[in-house]
JSON list of C-alpha atoms in Angstrom, two decimals:
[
{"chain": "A", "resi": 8, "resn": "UNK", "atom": "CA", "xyz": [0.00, 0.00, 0.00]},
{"chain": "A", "resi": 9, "resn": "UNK", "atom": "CA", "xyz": [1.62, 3.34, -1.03]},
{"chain": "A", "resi": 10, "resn": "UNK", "atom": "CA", "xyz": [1.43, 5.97, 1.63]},
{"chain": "A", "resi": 11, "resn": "UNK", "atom": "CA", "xyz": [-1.58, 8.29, 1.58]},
{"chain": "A", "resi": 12, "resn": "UNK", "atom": "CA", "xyz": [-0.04, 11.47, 2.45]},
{"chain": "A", "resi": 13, "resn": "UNK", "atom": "CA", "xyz": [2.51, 11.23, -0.45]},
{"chain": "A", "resi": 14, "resn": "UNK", "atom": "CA", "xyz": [-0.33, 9.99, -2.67]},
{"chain": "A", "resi": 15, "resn": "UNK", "atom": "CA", "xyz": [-2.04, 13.77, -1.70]},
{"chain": "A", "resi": 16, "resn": "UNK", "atom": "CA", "xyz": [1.19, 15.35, -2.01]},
{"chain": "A", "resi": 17, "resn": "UNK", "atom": "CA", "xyz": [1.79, 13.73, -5.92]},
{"chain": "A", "resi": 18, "resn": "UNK", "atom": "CA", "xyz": [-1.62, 15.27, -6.40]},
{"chain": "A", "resi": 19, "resn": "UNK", "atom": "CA", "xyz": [-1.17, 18.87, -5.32]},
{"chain": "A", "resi": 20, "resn": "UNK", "atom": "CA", "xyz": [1.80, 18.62, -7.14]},
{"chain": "A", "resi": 21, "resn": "UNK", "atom": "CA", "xyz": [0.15, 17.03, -10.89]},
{"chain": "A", "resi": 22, "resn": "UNK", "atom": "CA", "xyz": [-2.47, 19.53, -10.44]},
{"chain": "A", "resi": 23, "resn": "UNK", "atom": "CA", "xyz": [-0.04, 22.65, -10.08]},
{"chain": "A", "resi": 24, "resn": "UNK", "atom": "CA", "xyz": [2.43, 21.56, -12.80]},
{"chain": "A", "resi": 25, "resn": "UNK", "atom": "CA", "xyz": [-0.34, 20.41, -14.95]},
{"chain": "A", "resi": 26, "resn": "UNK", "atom": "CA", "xyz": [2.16, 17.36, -15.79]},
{"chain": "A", "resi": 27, "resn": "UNK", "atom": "CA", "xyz": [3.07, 13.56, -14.59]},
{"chain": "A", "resi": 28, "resn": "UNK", "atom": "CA", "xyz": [6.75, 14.79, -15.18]},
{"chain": "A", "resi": 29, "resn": "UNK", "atom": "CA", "xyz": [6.67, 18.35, -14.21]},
{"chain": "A", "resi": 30, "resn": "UNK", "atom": "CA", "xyz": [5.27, 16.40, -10.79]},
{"chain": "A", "resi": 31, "resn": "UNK", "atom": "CA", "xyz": [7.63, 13.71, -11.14]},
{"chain": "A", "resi": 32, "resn": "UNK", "atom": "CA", "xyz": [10.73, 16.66, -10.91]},
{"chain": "A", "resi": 33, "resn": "UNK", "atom": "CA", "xyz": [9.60, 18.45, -7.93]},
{"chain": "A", "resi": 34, "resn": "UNK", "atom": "CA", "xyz": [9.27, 15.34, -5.36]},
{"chain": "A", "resi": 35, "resn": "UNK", "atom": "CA", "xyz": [12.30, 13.64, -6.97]},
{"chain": "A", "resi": 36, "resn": "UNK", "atom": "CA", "xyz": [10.57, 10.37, -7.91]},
{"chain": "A", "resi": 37, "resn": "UNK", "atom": "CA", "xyz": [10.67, 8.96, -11.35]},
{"chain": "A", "resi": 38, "resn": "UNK", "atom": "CA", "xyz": [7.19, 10.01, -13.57]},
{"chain": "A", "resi": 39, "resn": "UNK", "atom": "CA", "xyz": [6.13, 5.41, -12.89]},
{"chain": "A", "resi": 40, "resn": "UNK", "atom": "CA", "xyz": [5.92, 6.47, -9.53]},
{"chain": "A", "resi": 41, "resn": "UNK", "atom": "CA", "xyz": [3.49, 9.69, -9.19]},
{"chain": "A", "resi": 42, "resn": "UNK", "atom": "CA", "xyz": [1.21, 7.47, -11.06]},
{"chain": "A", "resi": 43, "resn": "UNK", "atom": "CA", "xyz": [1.26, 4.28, -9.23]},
{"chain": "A", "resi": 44, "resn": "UNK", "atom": "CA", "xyz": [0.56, 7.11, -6.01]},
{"chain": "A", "resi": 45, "resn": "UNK", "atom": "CA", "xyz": [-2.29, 8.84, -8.06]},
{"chain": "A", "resi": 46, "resn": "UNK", "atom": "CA", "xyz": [-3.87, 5.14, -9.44]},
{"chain": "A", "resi": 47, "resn": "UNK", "atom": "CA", "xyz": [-3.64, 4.24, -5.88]},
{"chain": "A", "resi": 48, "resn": "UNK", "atom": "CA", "xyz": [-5.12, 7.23, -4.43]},
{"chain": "A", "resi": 49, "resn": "UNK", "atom": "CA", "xyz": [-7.84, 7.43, -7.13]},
{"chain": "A", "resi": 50, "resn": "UNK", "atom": "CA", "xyz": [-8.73, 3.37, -6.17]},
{"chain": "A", "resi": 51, "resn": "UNK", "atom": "CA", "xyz": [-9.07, 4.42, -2.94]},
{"chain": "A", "resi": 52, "resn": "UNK", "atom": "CA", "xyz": [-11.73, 7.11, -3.98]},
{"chain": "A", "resi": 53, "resn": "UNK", "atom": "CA", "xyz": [-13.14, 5.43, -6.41]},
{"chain": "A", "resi": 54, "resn": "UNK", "atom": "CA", "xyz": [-13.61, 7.93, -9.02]},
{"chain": "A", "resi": 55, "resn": "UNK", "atom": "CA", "xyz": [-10.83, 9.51, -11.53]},
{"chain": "A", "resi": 56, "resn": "UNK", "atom": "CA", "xyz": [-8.57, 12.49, -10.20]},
{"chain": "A", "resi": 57, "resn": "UNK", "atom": "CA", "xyz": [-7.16, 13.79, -13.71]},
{"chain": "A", "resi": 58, "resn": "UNK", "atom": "CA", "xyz": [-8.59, 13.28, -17.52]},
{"chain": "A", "resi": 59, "resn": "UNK", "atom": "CA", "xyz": [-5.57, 11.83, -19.29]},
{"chain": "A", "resi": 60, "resn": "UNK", "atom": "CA", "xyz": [-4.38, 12.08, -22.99]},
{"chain": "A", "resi": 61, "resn": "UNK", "atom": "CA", "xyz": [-0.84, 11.44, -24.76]},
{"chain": "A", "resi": 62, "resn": "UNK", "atom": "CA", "xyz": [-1.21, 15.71, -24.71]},
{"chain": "A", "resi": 63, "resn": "UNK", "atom": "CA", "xyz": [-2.93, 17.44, -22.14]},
{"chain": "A", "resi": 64, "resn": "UNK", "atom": "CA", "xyz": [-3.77, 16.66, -18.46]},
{"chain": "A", "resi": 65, "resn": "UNK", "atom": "CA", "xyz": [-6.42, 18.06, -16.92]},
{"chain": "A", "resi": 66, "resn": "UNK", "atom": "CA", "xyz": [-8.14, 17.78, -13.16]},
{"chain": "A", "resi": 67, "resn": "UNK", "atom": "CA", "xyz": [-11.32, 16.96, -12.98]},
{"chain": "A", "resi": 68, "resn": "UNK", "atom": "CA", "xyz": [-14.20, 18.08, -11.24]},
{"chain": "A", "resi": 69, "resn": "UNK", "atom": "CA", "xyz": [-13.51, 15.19, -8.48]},
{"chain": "A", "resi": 70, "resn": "UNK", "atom": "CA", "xyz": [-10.71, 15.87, -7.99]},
{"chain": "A", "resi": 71, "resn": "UNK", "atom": "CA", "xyz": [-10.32, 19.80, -7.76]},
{"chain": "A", "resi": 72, "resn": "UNK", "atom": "CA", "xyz": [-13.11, 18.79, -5.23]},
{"chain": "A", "resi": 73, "resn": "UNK", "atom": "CA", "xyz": [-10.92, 16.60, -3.24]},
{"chain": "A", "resi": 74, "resn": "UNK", "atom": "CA", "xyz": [-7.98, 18.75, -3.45]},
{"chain": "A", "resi": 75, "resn": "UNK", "atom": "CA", "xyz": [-9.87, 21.79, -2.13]},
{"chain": "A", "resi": 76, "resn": "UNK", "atom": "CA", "xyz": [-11.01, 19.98, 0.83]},
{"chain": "A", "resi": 77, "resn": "UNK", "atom": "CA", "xyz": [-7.45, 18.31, 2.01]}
]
């Protein structure tokens, strides 16, 4: 089980860089590893955090929710 305060950390930090990698660069982990935390973290709330596309990433309305209220 990853931990659930990093998994809220990798997503404060996807949603302000608006990128996996831009994310992946400012908690020095490798880009696998912010999305293993947000998969996990998104399992665990059972609804999708981010719409994802080979080009754009974008939060969605879950979880702008979620990240207003942690």
């Amino acid at each position: 089980m990853l931990d659930r305060l990093t998994g809220l950390e990798v997503l404060s930090k996807v949603a302000g860089s608006g990128s996996l990698s831009g994310a992946a660069r400012l908690l020095g982990m490798s880009p696998t590893m912010v999305t293993k935390h947000l998969a996990a973290l998104e399992a665990r709330l059972g609804t999708k955090l981010f719409h994802r596309t080979t080009r754009r990433l974008t939060i969605t309305e879950a979880g702008r929710r979620y990240l207003d209220l942690a």
